[in-house]
Structure formats: structure tokens, C-alpha cells
Tab-separated table of C-alpha atoms and ligand atoms in Angstrom:
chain	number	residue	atom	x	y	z
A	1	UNK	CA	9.444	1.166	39.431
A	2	UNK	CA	5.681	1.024	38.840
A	3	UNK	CA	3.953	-2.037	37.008
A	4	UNK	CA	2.740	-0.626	34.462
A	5	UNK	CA	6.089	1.898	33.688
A	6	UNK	CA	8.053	-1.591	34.042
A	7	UNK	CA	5.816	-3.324	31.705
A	8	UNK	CA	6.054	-1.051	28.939
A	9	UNK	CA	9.860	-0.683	29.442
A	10	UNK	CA	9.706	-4.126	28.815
A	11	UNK	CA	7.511	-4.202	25.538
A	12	UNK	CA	9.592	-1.022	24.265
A	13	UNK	CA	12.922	-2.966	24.302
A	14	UNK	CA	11.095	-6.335	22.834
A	15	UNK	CA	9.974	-4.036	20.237
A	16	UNK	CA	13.633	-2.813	19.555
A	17	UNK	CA	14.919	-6.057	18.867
A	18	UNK	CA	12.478	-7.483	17.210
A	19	UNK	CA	12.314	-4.016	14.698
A	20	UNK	CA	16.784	-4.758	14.257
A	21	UNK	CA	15.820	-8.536	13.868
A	22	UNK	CA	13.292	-7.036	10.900
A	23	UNK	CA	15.396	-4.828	9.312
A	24	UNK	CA	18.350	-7.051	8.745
A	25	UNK	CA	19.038	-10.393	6.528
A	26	UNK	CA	20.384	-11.825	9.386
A	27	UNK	CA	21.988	-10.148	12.840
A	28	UNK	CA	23.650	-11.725	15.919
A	29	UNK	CA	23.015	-10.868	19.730
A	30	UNK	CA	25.806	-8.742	20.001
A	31	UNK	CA	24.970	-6.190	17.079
A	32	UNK	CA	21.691	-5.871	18.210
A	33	UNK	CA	22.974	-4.781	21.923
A	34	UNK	CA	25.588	-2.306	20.134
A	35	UNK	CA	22.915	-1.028	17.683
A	36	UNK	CA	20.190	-0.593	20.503
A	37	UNK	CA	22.507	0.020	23.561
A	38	UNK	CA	20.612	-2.851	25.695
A	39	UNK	CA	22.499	-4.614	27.985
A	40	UNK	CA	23.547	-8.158	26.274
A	41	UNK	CA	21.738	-9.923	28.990
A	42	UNK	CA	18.757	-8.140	28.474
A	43	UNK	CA	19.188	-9.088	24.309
A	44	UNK	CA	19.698	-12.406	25.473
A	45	UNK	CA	16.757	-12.811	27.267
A	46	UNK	CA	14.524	-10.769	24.716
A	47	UNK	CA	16.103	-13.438	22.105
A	48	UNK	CA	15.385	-16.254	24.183
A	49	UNK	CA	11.508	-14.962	24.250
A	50	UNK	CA	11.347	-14.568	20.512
A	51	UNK	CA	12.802	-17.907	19.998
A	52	UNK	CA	10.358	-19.670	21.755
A	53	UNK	CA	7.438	-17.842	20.572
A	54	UNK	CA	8.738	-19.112	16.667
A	55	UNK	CA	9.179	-15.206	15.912
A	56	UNK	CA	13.171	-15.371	15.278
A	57	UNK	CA	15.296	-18.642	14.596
A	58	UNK	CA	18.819	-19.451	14.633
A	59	UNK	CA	20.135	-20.335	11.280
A	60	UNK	CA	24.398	-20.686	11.492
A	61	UNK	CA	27.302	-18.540	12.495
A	62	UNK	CA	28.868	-15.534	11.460
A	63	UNK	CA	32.381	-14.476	10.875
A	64	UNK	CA	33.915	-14.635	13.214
A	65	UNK	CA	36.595	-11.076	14.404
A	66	UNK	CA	38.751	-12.594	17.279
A	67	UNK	CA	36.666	-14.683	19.677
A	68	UNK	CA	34.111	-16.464	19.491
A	69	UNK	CA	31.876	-16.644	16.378
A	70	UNK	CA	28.419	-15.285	16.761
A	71	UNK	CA	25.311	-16.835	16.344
A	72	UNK	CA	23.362	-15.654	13.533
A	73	UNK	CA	19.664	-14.723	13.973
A	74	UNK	CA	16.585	-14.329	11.346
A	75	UNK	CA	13.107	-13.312	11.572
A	76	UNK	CA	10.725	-16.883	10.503
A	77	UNK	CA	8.861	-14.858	7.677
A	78	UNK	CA	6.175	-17.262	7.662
A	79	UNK	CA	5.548	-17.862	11.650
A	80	UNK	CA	2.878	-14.990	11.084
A	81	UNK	CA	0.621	-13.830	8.330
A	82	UNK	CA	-1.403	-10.962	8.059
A	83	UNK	CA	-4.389	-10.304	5.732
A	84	UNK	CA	-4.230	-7.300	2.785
A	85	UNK	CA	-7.406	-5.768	1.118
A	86	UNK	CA	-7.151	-3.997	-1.828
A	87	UNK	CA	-10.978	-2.323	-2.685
A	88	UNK	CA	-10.370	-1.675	-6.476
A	89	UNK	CA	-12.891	-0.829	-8.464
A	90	UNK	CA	-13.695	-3.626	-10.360
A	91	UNK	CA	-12.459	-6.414	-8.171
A	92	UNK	CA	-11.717	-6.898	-4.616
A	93	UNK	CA	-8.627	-8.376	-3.918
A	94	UNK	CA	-7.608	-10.239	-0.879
A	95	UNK	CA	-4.657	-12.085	0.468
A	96	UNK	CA	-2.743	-13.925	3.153
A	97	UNK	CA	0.683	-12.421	3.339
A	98	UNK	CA	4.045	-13.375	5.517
A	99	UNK	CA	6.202	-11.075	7.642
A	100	UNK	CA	8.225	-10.369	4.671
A	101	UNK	CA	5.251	-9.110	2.061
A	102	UNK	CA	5.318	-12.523	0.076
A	103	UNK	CA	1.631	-13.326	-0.995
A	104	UNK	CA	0.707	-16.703	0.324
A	105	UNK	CA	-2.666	-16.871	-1.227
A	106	UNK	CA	-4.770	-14.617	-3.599
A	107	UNK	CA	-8.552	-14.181	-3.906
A	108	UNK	CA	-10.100	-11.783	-6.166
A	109	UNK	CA	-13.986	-11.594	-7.053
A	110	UNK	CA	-15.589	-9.385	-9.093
A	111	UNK	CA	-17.463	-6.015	-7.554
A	112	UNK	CA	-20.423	-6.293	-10.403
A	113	UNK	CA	-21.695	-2.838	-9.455
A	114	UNK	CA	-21.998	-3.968	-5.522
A	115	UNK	CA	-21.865	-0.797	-3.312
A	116	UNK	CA	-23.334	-0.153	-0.331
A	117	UNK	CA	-24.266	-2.883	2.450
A	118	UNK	CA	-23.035	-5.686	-0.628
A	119	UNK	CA	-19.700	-4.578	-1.124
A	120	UNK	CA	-19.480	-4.737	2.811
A	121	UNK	CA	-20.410	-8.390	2.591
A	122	UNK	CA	-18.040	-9.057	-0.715
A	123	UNK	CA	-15.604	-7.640	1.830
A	124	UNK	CA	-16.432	-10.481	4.697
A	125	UNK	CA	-16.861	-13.137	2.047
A	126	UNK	CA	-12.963	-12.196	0.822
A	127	UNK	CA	-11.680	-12.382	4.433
A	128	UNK	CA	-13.822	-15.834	5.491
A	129	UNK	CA	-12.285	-17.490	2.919
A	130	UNK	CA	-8.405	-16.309	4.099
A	131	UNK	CA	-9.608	-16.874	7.552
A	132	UNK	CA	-10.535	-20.113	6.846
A	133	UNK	CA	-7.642	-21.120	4.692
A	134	UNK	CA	-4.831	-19.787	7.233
A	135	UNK	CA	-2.534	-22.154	8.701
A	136	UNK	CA	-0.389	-19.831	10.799
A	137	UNK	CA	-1.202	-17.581	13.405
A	138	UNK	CA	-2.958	-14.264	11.652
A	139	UNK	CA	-2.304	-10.775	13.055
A	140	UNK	CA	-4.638	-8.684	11.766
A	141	UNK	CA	-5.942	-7.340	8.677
A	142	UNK	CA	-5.302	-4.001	6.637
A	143	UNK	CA	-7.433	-2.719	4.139
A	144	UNK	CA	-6.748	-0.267	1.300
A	145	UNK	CA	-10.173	1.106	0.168
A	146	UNK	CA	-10.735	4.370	-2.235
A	147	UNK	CA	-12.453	7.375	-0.940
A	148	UNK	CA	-11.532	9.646	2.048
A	149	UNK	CA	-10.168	8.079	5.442
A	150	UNK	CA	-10.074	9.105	9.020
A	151	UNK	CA	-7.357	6.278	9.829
A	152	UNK	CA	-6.896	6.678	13.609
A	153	UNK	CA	-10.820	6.070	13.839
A	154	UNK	CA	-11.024	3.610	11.085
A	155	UNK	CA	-14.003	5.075	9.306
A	156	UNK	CA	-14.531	5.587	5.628
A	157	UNK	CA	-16.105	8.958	5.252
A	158	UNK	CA	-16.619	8.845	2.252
A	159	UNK	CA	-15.885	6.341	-1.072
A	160	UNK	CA	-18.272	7.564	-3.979
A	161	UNK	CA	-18.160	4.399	-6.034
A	162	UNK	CA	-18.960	1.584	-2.947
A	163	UNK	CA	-21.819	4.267	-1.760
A	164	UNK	CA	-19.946	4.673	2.022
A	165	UNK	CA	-20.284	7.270	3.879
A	166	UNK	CA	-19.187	7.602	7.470
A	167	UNK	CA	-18.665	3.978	7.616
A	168	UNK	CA	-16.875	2.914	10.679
A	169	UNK	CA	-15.236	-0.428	8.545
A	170	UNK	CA	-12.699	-0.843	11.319
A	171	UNK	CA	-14.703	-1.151	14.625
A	172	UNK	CA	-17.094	-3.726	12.158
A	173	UNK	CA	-14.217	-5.959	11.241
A	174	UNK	CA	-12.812	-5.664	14.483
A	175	UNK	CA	-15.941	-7.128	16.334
A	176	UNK	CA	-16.883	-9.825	13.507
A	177	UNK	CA	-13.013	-11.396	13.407
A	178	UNK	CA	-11.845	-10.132	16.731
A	179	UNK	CA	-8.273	-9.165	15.523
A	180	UNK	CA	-6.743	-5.937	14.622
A	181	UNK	CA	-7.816	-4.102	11.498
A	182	UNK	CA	-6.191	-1.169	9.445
A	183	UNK	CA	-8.171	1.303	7.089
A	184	UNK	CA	-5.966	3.508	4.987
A	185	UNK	CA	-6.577	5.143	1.915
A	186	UNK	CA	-5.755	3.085	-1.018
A	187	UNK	CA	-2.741	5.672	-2.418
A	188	UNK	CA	-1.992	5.930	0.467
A	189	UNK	CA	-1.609	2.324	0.873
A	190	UNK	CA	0.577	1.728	-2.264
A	191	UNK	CA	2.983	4.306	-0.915
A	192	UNK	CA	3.354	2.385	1.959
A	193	UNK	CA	3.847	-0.642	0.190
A	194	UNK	CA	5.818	0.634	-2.462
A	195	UNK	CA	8.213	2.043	0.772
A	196	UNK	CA	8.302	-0.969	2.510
A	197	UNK	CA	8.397	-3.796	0.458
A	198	UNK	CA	9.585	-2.034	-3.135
A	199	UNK	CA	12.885	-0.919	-4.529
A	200	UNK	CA	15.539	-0.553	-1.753
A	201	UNK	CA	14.136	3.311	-0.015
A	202	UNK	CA	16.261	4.061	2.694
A	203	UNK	CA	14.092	4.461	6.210
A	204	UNK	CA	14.523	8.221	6.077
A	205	UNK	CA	13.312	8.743	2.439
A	206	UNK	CA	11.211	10.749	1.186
A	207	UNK	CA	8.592	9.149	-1.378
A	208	UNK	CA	5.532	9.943	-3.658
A	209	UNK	CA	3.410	7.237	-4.569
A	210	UNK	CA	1.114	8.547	-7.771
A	211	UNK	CA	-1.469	5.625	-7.769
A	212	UNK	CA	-3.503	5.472	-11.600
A	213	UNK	CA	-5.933	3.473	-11.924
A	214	UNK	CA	-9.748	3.983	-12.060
A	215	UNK	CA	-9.828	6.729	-9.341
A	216	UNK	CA	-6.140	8.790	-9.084
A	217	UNK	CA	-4.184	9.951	-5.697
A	218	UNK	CA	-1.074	10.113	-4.560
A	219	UNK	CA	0.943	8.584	-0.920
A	220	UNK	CA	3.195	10.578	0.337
A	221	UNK	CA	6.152	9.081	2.284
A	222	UNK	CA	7.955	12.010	4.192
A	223	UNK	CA	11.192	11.036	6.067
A	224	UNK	CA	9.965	7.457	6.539
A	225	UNK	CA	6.772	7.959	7.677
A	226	UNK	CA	2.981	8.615	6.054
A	227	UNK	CA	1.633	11.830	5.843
A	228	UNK	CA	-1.735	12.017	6.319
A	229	UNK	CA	-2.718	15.774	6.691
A	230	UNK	CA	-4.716	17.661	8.683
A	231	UNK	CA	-7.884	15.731	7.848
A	232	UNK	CA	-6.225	12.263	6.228
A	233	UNK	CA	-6.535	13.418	2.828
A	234	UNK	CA	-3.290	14.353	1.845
A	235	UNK	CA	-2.670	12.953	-1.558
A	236	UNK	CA	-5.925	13.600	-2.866
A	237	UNK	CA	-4.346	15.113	-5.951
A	238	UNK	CA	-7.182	13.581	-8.423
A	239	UNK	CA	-9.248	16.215	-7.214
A	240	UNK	CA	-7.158	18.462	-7.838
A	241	UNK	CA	-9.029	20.965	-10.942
A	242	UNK	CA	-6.371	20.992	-13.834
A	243	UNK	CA	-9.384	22.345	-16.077
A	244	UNK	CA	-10.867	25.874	-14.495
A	245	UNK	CA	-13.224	26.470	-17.390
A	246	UNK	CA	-15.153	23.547	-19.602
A	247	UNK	CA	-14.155	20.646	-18.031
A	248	UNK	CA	-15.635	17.438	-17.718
A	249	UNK	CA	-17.430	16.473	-14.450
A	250	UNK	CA	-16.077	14.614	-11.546
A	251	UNK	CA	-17.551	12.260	-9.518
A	252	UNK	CA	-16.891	14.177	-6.482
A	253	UNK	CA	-19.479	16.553	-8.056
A	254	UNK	CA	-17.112	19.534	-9.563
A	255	UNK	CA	-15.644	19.796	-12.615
A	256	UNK	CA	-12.363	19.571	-14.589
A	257	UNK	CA	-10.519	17.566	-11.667
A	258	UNK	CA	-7.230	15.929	-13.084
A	259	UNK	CA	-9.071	12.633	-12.427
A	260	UNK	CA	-10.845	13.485	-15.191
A	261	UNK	CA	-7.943	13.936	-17.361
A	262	UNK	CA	-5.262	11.314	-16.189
A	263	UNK	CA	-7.245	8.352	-14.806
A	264	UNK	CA	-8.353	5.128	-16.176
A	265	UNK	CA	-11.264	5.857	-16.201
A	266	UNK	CA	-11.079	9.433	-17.934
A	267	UNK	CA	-9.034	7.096	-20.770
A	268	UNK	CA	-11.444	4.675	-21.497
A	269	UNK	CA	-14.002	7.527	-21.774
A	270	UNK	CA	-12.436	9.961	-23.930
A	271	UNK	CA	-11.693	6.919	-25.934
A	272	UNK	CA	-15.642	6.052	-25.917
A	273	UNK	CA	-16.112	9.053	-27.131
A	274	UNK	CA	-13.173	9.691	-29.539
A	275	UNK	CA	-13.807	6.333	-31.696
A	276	UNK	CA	-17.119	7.548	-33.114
A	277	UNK	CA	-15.309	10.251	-34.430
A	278	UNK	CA	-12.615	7.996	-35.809
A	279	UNK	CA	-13.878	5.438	-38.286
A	280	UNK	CA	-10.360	4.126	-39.036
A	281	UNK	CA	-9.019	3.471	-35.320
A	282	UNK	CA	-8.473	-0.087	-34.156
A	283	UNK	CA	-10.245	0.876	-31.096
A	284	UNK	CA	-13.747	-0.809	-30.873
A	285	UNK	CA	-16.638	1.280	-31.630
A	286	UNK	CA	-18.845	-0.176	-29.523
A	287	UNK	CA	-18.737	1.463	-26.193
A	288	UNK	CA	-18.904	-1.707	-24.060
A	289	UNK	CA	-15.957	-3.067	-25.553
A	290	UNK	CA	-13.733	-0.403	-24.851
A	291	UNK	CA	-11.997	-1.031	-21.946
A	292	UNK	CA	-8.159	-0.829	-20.851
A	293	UNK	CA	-6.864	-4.010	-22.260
A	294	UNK	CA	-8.217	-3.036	-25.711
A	295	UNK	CA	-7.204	0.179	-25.323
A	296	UNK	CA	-3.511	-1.180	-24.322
A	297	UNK	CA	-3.525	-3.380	-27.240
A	298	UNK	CA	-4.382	-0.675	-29.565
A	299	UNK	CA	-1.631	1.421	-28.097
A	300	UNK	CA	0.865	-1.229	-28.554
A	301	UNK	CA	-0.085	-1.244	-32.278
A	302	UNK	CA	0.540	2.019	-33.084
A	303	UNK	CA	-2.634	3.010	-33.332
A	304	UNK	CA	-2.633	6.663	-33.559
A	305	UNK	CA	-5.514	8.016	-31.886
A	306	UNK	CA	-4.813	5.233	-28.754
A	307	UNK	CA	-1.594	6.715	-28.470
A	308	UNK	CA	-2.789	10.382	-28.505
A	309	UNK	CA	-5.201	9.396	-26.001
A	310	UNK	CA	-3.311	7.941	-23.642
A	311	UNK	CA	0.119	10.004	-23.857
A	312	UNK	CA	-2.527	13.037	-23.234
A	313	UNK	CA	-2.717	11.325	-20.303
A	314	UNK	CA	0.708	11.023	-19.226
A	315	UNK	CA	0.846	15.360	-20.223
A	316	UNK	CA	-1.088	15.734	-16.751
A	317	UNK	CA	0.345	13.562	-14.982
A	318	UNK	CA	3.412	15.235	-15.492
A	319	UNK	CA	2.188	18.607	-15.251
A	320	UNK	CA	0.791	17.317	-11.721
A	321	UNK	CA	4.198	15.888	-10.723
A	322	UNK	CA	6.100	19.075	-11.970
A	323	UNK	CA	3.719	20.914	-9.213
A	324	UNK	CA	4.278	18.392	-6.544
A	325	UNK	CA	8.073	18.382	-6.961
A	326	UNK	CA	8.024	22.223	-6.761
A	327	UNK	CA	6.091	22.644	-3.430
A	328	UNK	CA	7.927	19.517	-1.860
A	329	UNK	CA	11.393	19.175	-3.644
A	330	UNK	CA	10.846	14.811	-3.383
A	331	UNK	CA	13.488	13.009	-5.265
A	332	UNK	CA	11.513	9.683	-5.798
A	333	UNK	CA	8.410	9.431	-7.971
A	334	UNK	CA	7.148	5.867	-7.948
A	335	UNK	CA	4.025	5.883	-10.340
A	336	UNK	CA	1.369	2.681	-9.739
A	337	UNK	CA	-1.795	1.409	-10.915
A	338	UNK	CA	-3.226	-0.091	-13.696
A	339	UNK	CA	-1.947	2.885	-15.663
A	340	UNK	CA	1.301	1.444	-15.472
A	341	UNK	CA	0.320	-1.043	-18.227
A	342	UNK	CA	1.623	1.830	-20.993
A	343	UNK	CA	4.950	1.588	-20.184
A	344	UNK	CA	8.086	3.273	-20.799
A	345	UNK	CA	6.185	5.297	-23.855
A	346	UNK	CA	3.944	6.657	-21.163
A	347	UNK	CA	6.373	7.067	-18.420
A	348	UNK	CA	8.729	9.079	-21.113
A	349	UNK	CA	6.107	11.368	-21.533
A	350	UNK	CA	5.388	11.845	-18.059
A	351	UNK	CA	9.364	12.448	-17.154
A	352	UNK	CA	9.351	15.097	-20.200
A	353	UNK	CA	6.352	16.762	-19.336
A	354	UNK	CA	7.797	16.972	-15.720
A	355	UNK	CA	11.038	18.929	-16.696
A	356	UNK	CA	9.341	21.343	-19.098
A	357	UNK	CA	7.014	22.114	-16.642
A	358	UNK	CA	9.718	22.469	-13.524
A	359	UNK	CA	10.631	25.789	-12.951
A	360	UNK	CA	13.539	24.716	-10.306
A	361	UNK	CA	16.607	22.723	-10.893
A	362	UNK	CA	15.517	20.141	-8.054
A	363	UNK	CA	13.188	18.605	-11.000
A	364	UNK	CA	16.311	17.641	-12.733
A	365	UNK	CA	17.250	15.644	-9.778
A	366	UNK	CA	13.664	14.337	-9.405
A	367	UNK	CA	13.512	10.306	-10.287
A	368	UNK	CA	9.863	9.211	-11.952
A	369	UNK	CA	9.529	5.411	-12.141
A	370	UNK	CA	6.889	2.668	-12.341
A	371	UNK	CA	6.934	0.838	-9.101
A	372	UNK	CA	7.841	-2.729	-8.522
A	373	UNK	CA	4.986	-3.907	-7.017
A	374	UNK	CA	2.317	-3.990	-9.261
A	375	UNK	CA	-1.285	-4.298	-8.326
A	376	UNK	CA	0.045	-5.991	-5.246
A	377	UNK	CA	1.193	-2.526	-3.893
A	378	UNK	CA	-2.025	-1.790	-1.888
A	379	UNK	CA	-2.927	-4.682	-0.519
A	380	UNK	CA	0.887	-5.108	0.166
A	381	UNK	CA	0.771	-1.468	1.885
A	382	UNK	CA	-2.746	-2.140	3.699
A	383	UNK	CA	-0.902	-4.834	6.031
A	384	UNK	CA	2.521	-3.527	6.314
A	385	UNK	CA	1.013	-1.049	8.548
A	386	UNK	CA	0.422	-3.504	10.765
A	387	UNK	CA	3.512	-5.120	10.638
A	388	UNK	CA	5.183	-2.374	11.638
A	389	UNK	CA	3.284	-2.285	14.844
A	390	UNK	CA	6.069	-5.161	15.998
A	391	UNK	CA	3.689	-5.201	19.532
A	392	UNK	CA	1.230	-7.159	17.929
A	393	UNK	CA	3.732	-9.605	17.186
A	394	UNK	CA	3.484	-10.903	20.458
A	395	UNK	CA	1.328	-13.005	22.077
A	396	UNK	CA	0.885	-11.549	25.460
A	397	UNK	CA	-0.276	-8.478	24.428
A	398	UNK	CA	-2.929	-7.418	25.774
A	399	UNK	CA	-6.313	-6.398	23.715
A	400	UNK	CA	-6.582	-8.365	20.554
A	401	UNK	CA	-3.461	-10.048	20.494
A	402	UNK	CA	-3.881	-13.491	22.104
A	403	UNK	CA	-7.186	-13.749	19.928
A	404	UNK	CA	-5.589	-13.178	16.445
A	405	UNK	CA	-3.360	-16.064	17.240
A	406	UNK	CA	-5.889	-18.078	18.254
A	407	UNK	CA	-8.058	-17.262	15.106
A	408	UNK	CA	-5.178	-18.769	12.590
A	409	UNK	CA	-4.939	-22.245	14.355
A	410	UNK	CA	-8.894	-22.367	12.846
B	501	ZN	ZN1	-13.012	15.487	-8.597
């Protein structure tokens, strides 16, 4: 056999246990040769391998069904940690996460209108401090960011609000931390993260992820696996135009997008302009006071223009699922973002909106929930792409491997 055929034999059966190791609680030798069809010797020594390198641990026996009782086997969630980015609009938010999506440590710091070259360097001031602060080997680092994404070449090509535009933000992390990096689209992200770390999806699933907060998209999840489009933008249902005639402008310079509609943003700005028109409403008057926590508080009150406002809201989004679910017949609706915050009253309306609008039965069947995840979802998402690439797990791969591990001891 040649080298090179023999070596990646190798690293494709490593990668087999390791993804069986992953994907179960615990699991002995011998179900991982029946589920993978290795030779036990060959799971033995794989085992032996991912023992030593701290990846996999031996924690007690099973039950045992004649013979001998097998040795049970678990993944050490914490021998690795990776680093998620989540490039909201307000905030960046970083953190240092385990093999199993628990947050280890959180920073967030304010954007304060950065874009350009000084949200790049609120970007490297985020990931020097989890650099500096990691105590186990790091693997790389995924980042969720708005805007449009080529993925494969890790280039922004374009994020309106940070002012990038054909910014190649993987090749620049890549040669300032010398460890892999991941650039996804920040829906995109949360449907990853949503899949892999959320409410039990089974690996062939199909999923939407509608992500509402400031900017609105959507992740789509289709038998297990992102899809990304032609051009990476799949999910860019924000832009979307809901409103042909009359509508408000968009920042991605047309008009009557359902961004503008069914956002955060579009919320706090019909609700700008709505409270001058409403002496009575508990919403403030003042336009730099309104903002989404008022507005939630408002909401929870009763107040009836917030709660016109923001159930309008909801009426979009569920017209825009009702469409989704007709050209794609998906089950599972997860919805995310800081849109969430409205609750069931919101999420009601959404569901409703959703079956008047359906034309098929398959909308009946159709599941709409808020996701589990939070705001953690992208930055959850961002860096379980990377797990999932279980090479990197390994020390002796080639390229950036050996270096990432190096980098945590720091
Ligand atoms: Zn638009």
C-alpha cells in the first residue's frame, strides 16, 4: 500500500472512533468495532492512542451479557477547548468552550460604532484575552459574523454594519494565532449550534434556524448537514422583500426587505417612530431610550401599542415561515435571537400566522419553537464546526495541528 493511501486509512478509522466515542454517553471497545466494522484489534489500538493523548478515558464497566464485562469509554470534554465568536451587533462575544459546548469562560465588550479596521482589532483583543486565559490545549477558533460568507475561503464579502468587504478574516487569524479558524455566517452558525448542541435533533434531521435579532436570516440544516447554496448565502431570508410597493429601506440598499419588518431593529424603529404619535404609551418618547429592553418591559405590561408593535412582528415572521415550510416541507422551526425575549405571546402569533398562511397540510405537522440555546447559539455553532472536524483532534496532524496544542499550554 502507498504511504500516503496507508496514512489516511489510518486517520479515517481514528476519525471513526473517535466520531462513536462523541456521539455516545459512554461506549465500550466492542460496540465501537460492531458499529464501525473495524477489526477489534485495530479499535484497540485506536483506543490505546486516544487514551494516551487524554482524548478518551476509562470511567467503569458495563453490563455485562455472558462474558466478560466491558470496559466503558468517554470522551474527556475538557482535554480540549475551542474558541467561539459571536459578531453581534452591539457586542462581541467571545468564549472558551469544551468538547461538549459547555462555555468555560465569557468575554463580551461593547462594539461602540467600531467597523472597519477597529472591529478587526476588537476581534483580536476578544481572542488575546481567551488565548491568554486557556489552560488546555486550544483547537481552533470559529467565528459567527453577520453579512455574506464564502466559508471554504474564509472571507467576509460583505457585512454592512462592521464596513467589510472582501475581507479574508480567516487567512488573518490563521497567520496571527497559527491555529485553525472557521468563518460562517452568523444564522448560519446558530443553526449549527442549535443542531448540535440544542434539543435532542436526530443526525439526519432536517432543521431551520430563523435567527432575530438586529439583522434577520435563517440556517438551514438539511439531513444533518449545512446548506450553504450556490454562493453561501442560503438563508438570507431578511432580504427577502415582503413589501413590493412603499416600504421602508434596507440597509442592503433596496426596499421593503422583511428585515425591515421582523427584526430588532425594524422594532425599535417603528416604535421610535410610533411613540410620538402615542402620547399615552409607556414606551419612552425620547428616541434614545427606546431600545429592546424597554420595549420588552412595555410589552410585558400590556402596553397596547408595544404589543401591536411587536406581534406585527411575529405576522412576518410567520408569513416567512409559512413560505419556507411550503418550498421545503421542514418539520422543525427553531426561532433564535434576541427576538426571543417576547415569548410564548410572540411565538403564538408566529405558529398562527404560519397555519393561516400554509396552503399544504405539511404546515400542520411543522413544529415552531424558541431554541434552547440562547444568545450562546452562534458562538456555540461557530466552533462546533470545528469540532466536528475530529482530525484536528489529534496531535500529529499535520498543518496547524501540533501548533494549536502548543498555543493552549501558553
Ligand atoms: Zn434588505
Amino acid at each position: 500500500m502507498e504511504k500516503a493511501t496507508r496514512q489516511s486509512t489510518k486517520e479515517h478509522n481514528r476519525n471513526l472512533v473517535l466520531k462513536n466515542v462523541f456521539e455516545h454517553e459512554t461506549i465500550s471497545r466492542a460496540e465501537i468495532a460492531r458499529i464501525t466494522h473495524l477489526t477489534p484489534t485495530t479499535v484497540s489500538d485506536i483506543v490505546a492512542t486516544l487514551i494516551e493523548e487524554g482524548l478518551v478515558a476509562e470511567i467503569g464497566v458495563g453490563p455485562s451479557y455472558g462474558g466478560k464485562s466491558p470496559i466503558l469509554l468517554s470522551l474527556q470534554e475538557n482535554s480540549r477547548v475551542l474558541i467561539g465568536l459571536d459578531l453581534a451587533h452591539n457586542q462581541f462575544c467571545g468564549a472558551l468552550v469544551n468538547l461538549r459546548g459547555k462555555i468555560h469562560q465569557a468575554i463580551s465588550l461593547p462594539v461602540d460604532e467600531r467597523s472597519g479596521d477597529g472591529a478587526l482589532s476588537l476581534v483580536y483583543t476578544i481572542l488575546d484575552r481567551l488565548i491568554a486565559s486557556a489552560s488546555q490545549p486550544l483547537l481552533g477558533i470559529g467565528v459567527g459574523t453577520p453579512g455574506l460568507v464564502n466559508t471554504r475561503e474564509g472571507v467576509v464579502i460583505h457585512a454592512v454594519n462592521l464596513n467589510w468587504t472582501d475581507l479574508p478574516l480567516t487567512h488573518l487569524l490563521e497567520e496571527r494565532y497559527h491555529i485553525p479558524v472557521s468563518v460562517l455566517n452568523d444564522s448560519q452558525a446558530a443553526a449549527v449550534g442549535e443542531y448540535t448542541y440544542g434539543k435532542d435533533h436526530h443526525s439526519d434531521e432536517n432543521l431551520v434556524v430563523i435567527n432575530a435579532r438586529h439583522g434577520l436570516g435563517a440556517g438551514l440544516i438539511l439531513h444533518g448537514t449545512l446548506f450553504q447554496g450556490s454562493g453561501g448565502s442560503a438563508g438570507e431570508i431578511g432580504h427577502t422583500v415582503v413589501i413590493p410597493e412603499g416600504g421602508l429601506p434596507c440597509r442592503c440598499g433596496k426596499h421593503g426587505c422583511l428585515e425591515t419588518v421582523a427584526s430588532a431593529q425594524a422594532l425599535i424603529i417603528q416604535a421610535r417612530a410610533q411613540a410620538a404619535l402615542h402620547p399615552t404609551t409607556q414606551l419612552p418618547h425620547d428616541p434614545e431610550k427606546m431600545n429592546l429592553e424597554v420595549i420588552e418591559e412595555a410589552f410585558a405590561a400590556g402596553d397596547p401599542l408595544a404589543q401591536q408593535l411587536v406581534l406585527a412582528t411575529a405576522r412576518f415572521l410567520g408569513v416567512a415561515i409559512a413560505n419556507l415550510v411550503g418550498v421545503l416541507n421542514i418539520e422543525k422551526i427553531v426561532l433564535s435571537g434576541d427576538m426571543t425575549r417576547f415569548g410564548e405571546p410572540w411565538l403564538n402569533m408566529i405558529r398562527e400566522v404560519m397555519l393561516k398562511s400554509s396552503l399544504t397540510e405539511s404546515a400542520h405537522g411543522t413544529q415552531v419553537e424558541i431554541g434552547e440555546l440562547g444568545e450562546s447559539s452562534i458562538l456555540l455553532g461557530a466552533s462546533a464546526i470545528l469540532v466536528k472536524d475530529y482530525s484536528l483532534l489529534f496531535k500529529d496532524q499535520p498543518l496547524d495541528g501540533e501548533r494549536a496544542i502548543q498555543m493552549g499550554r501558553y
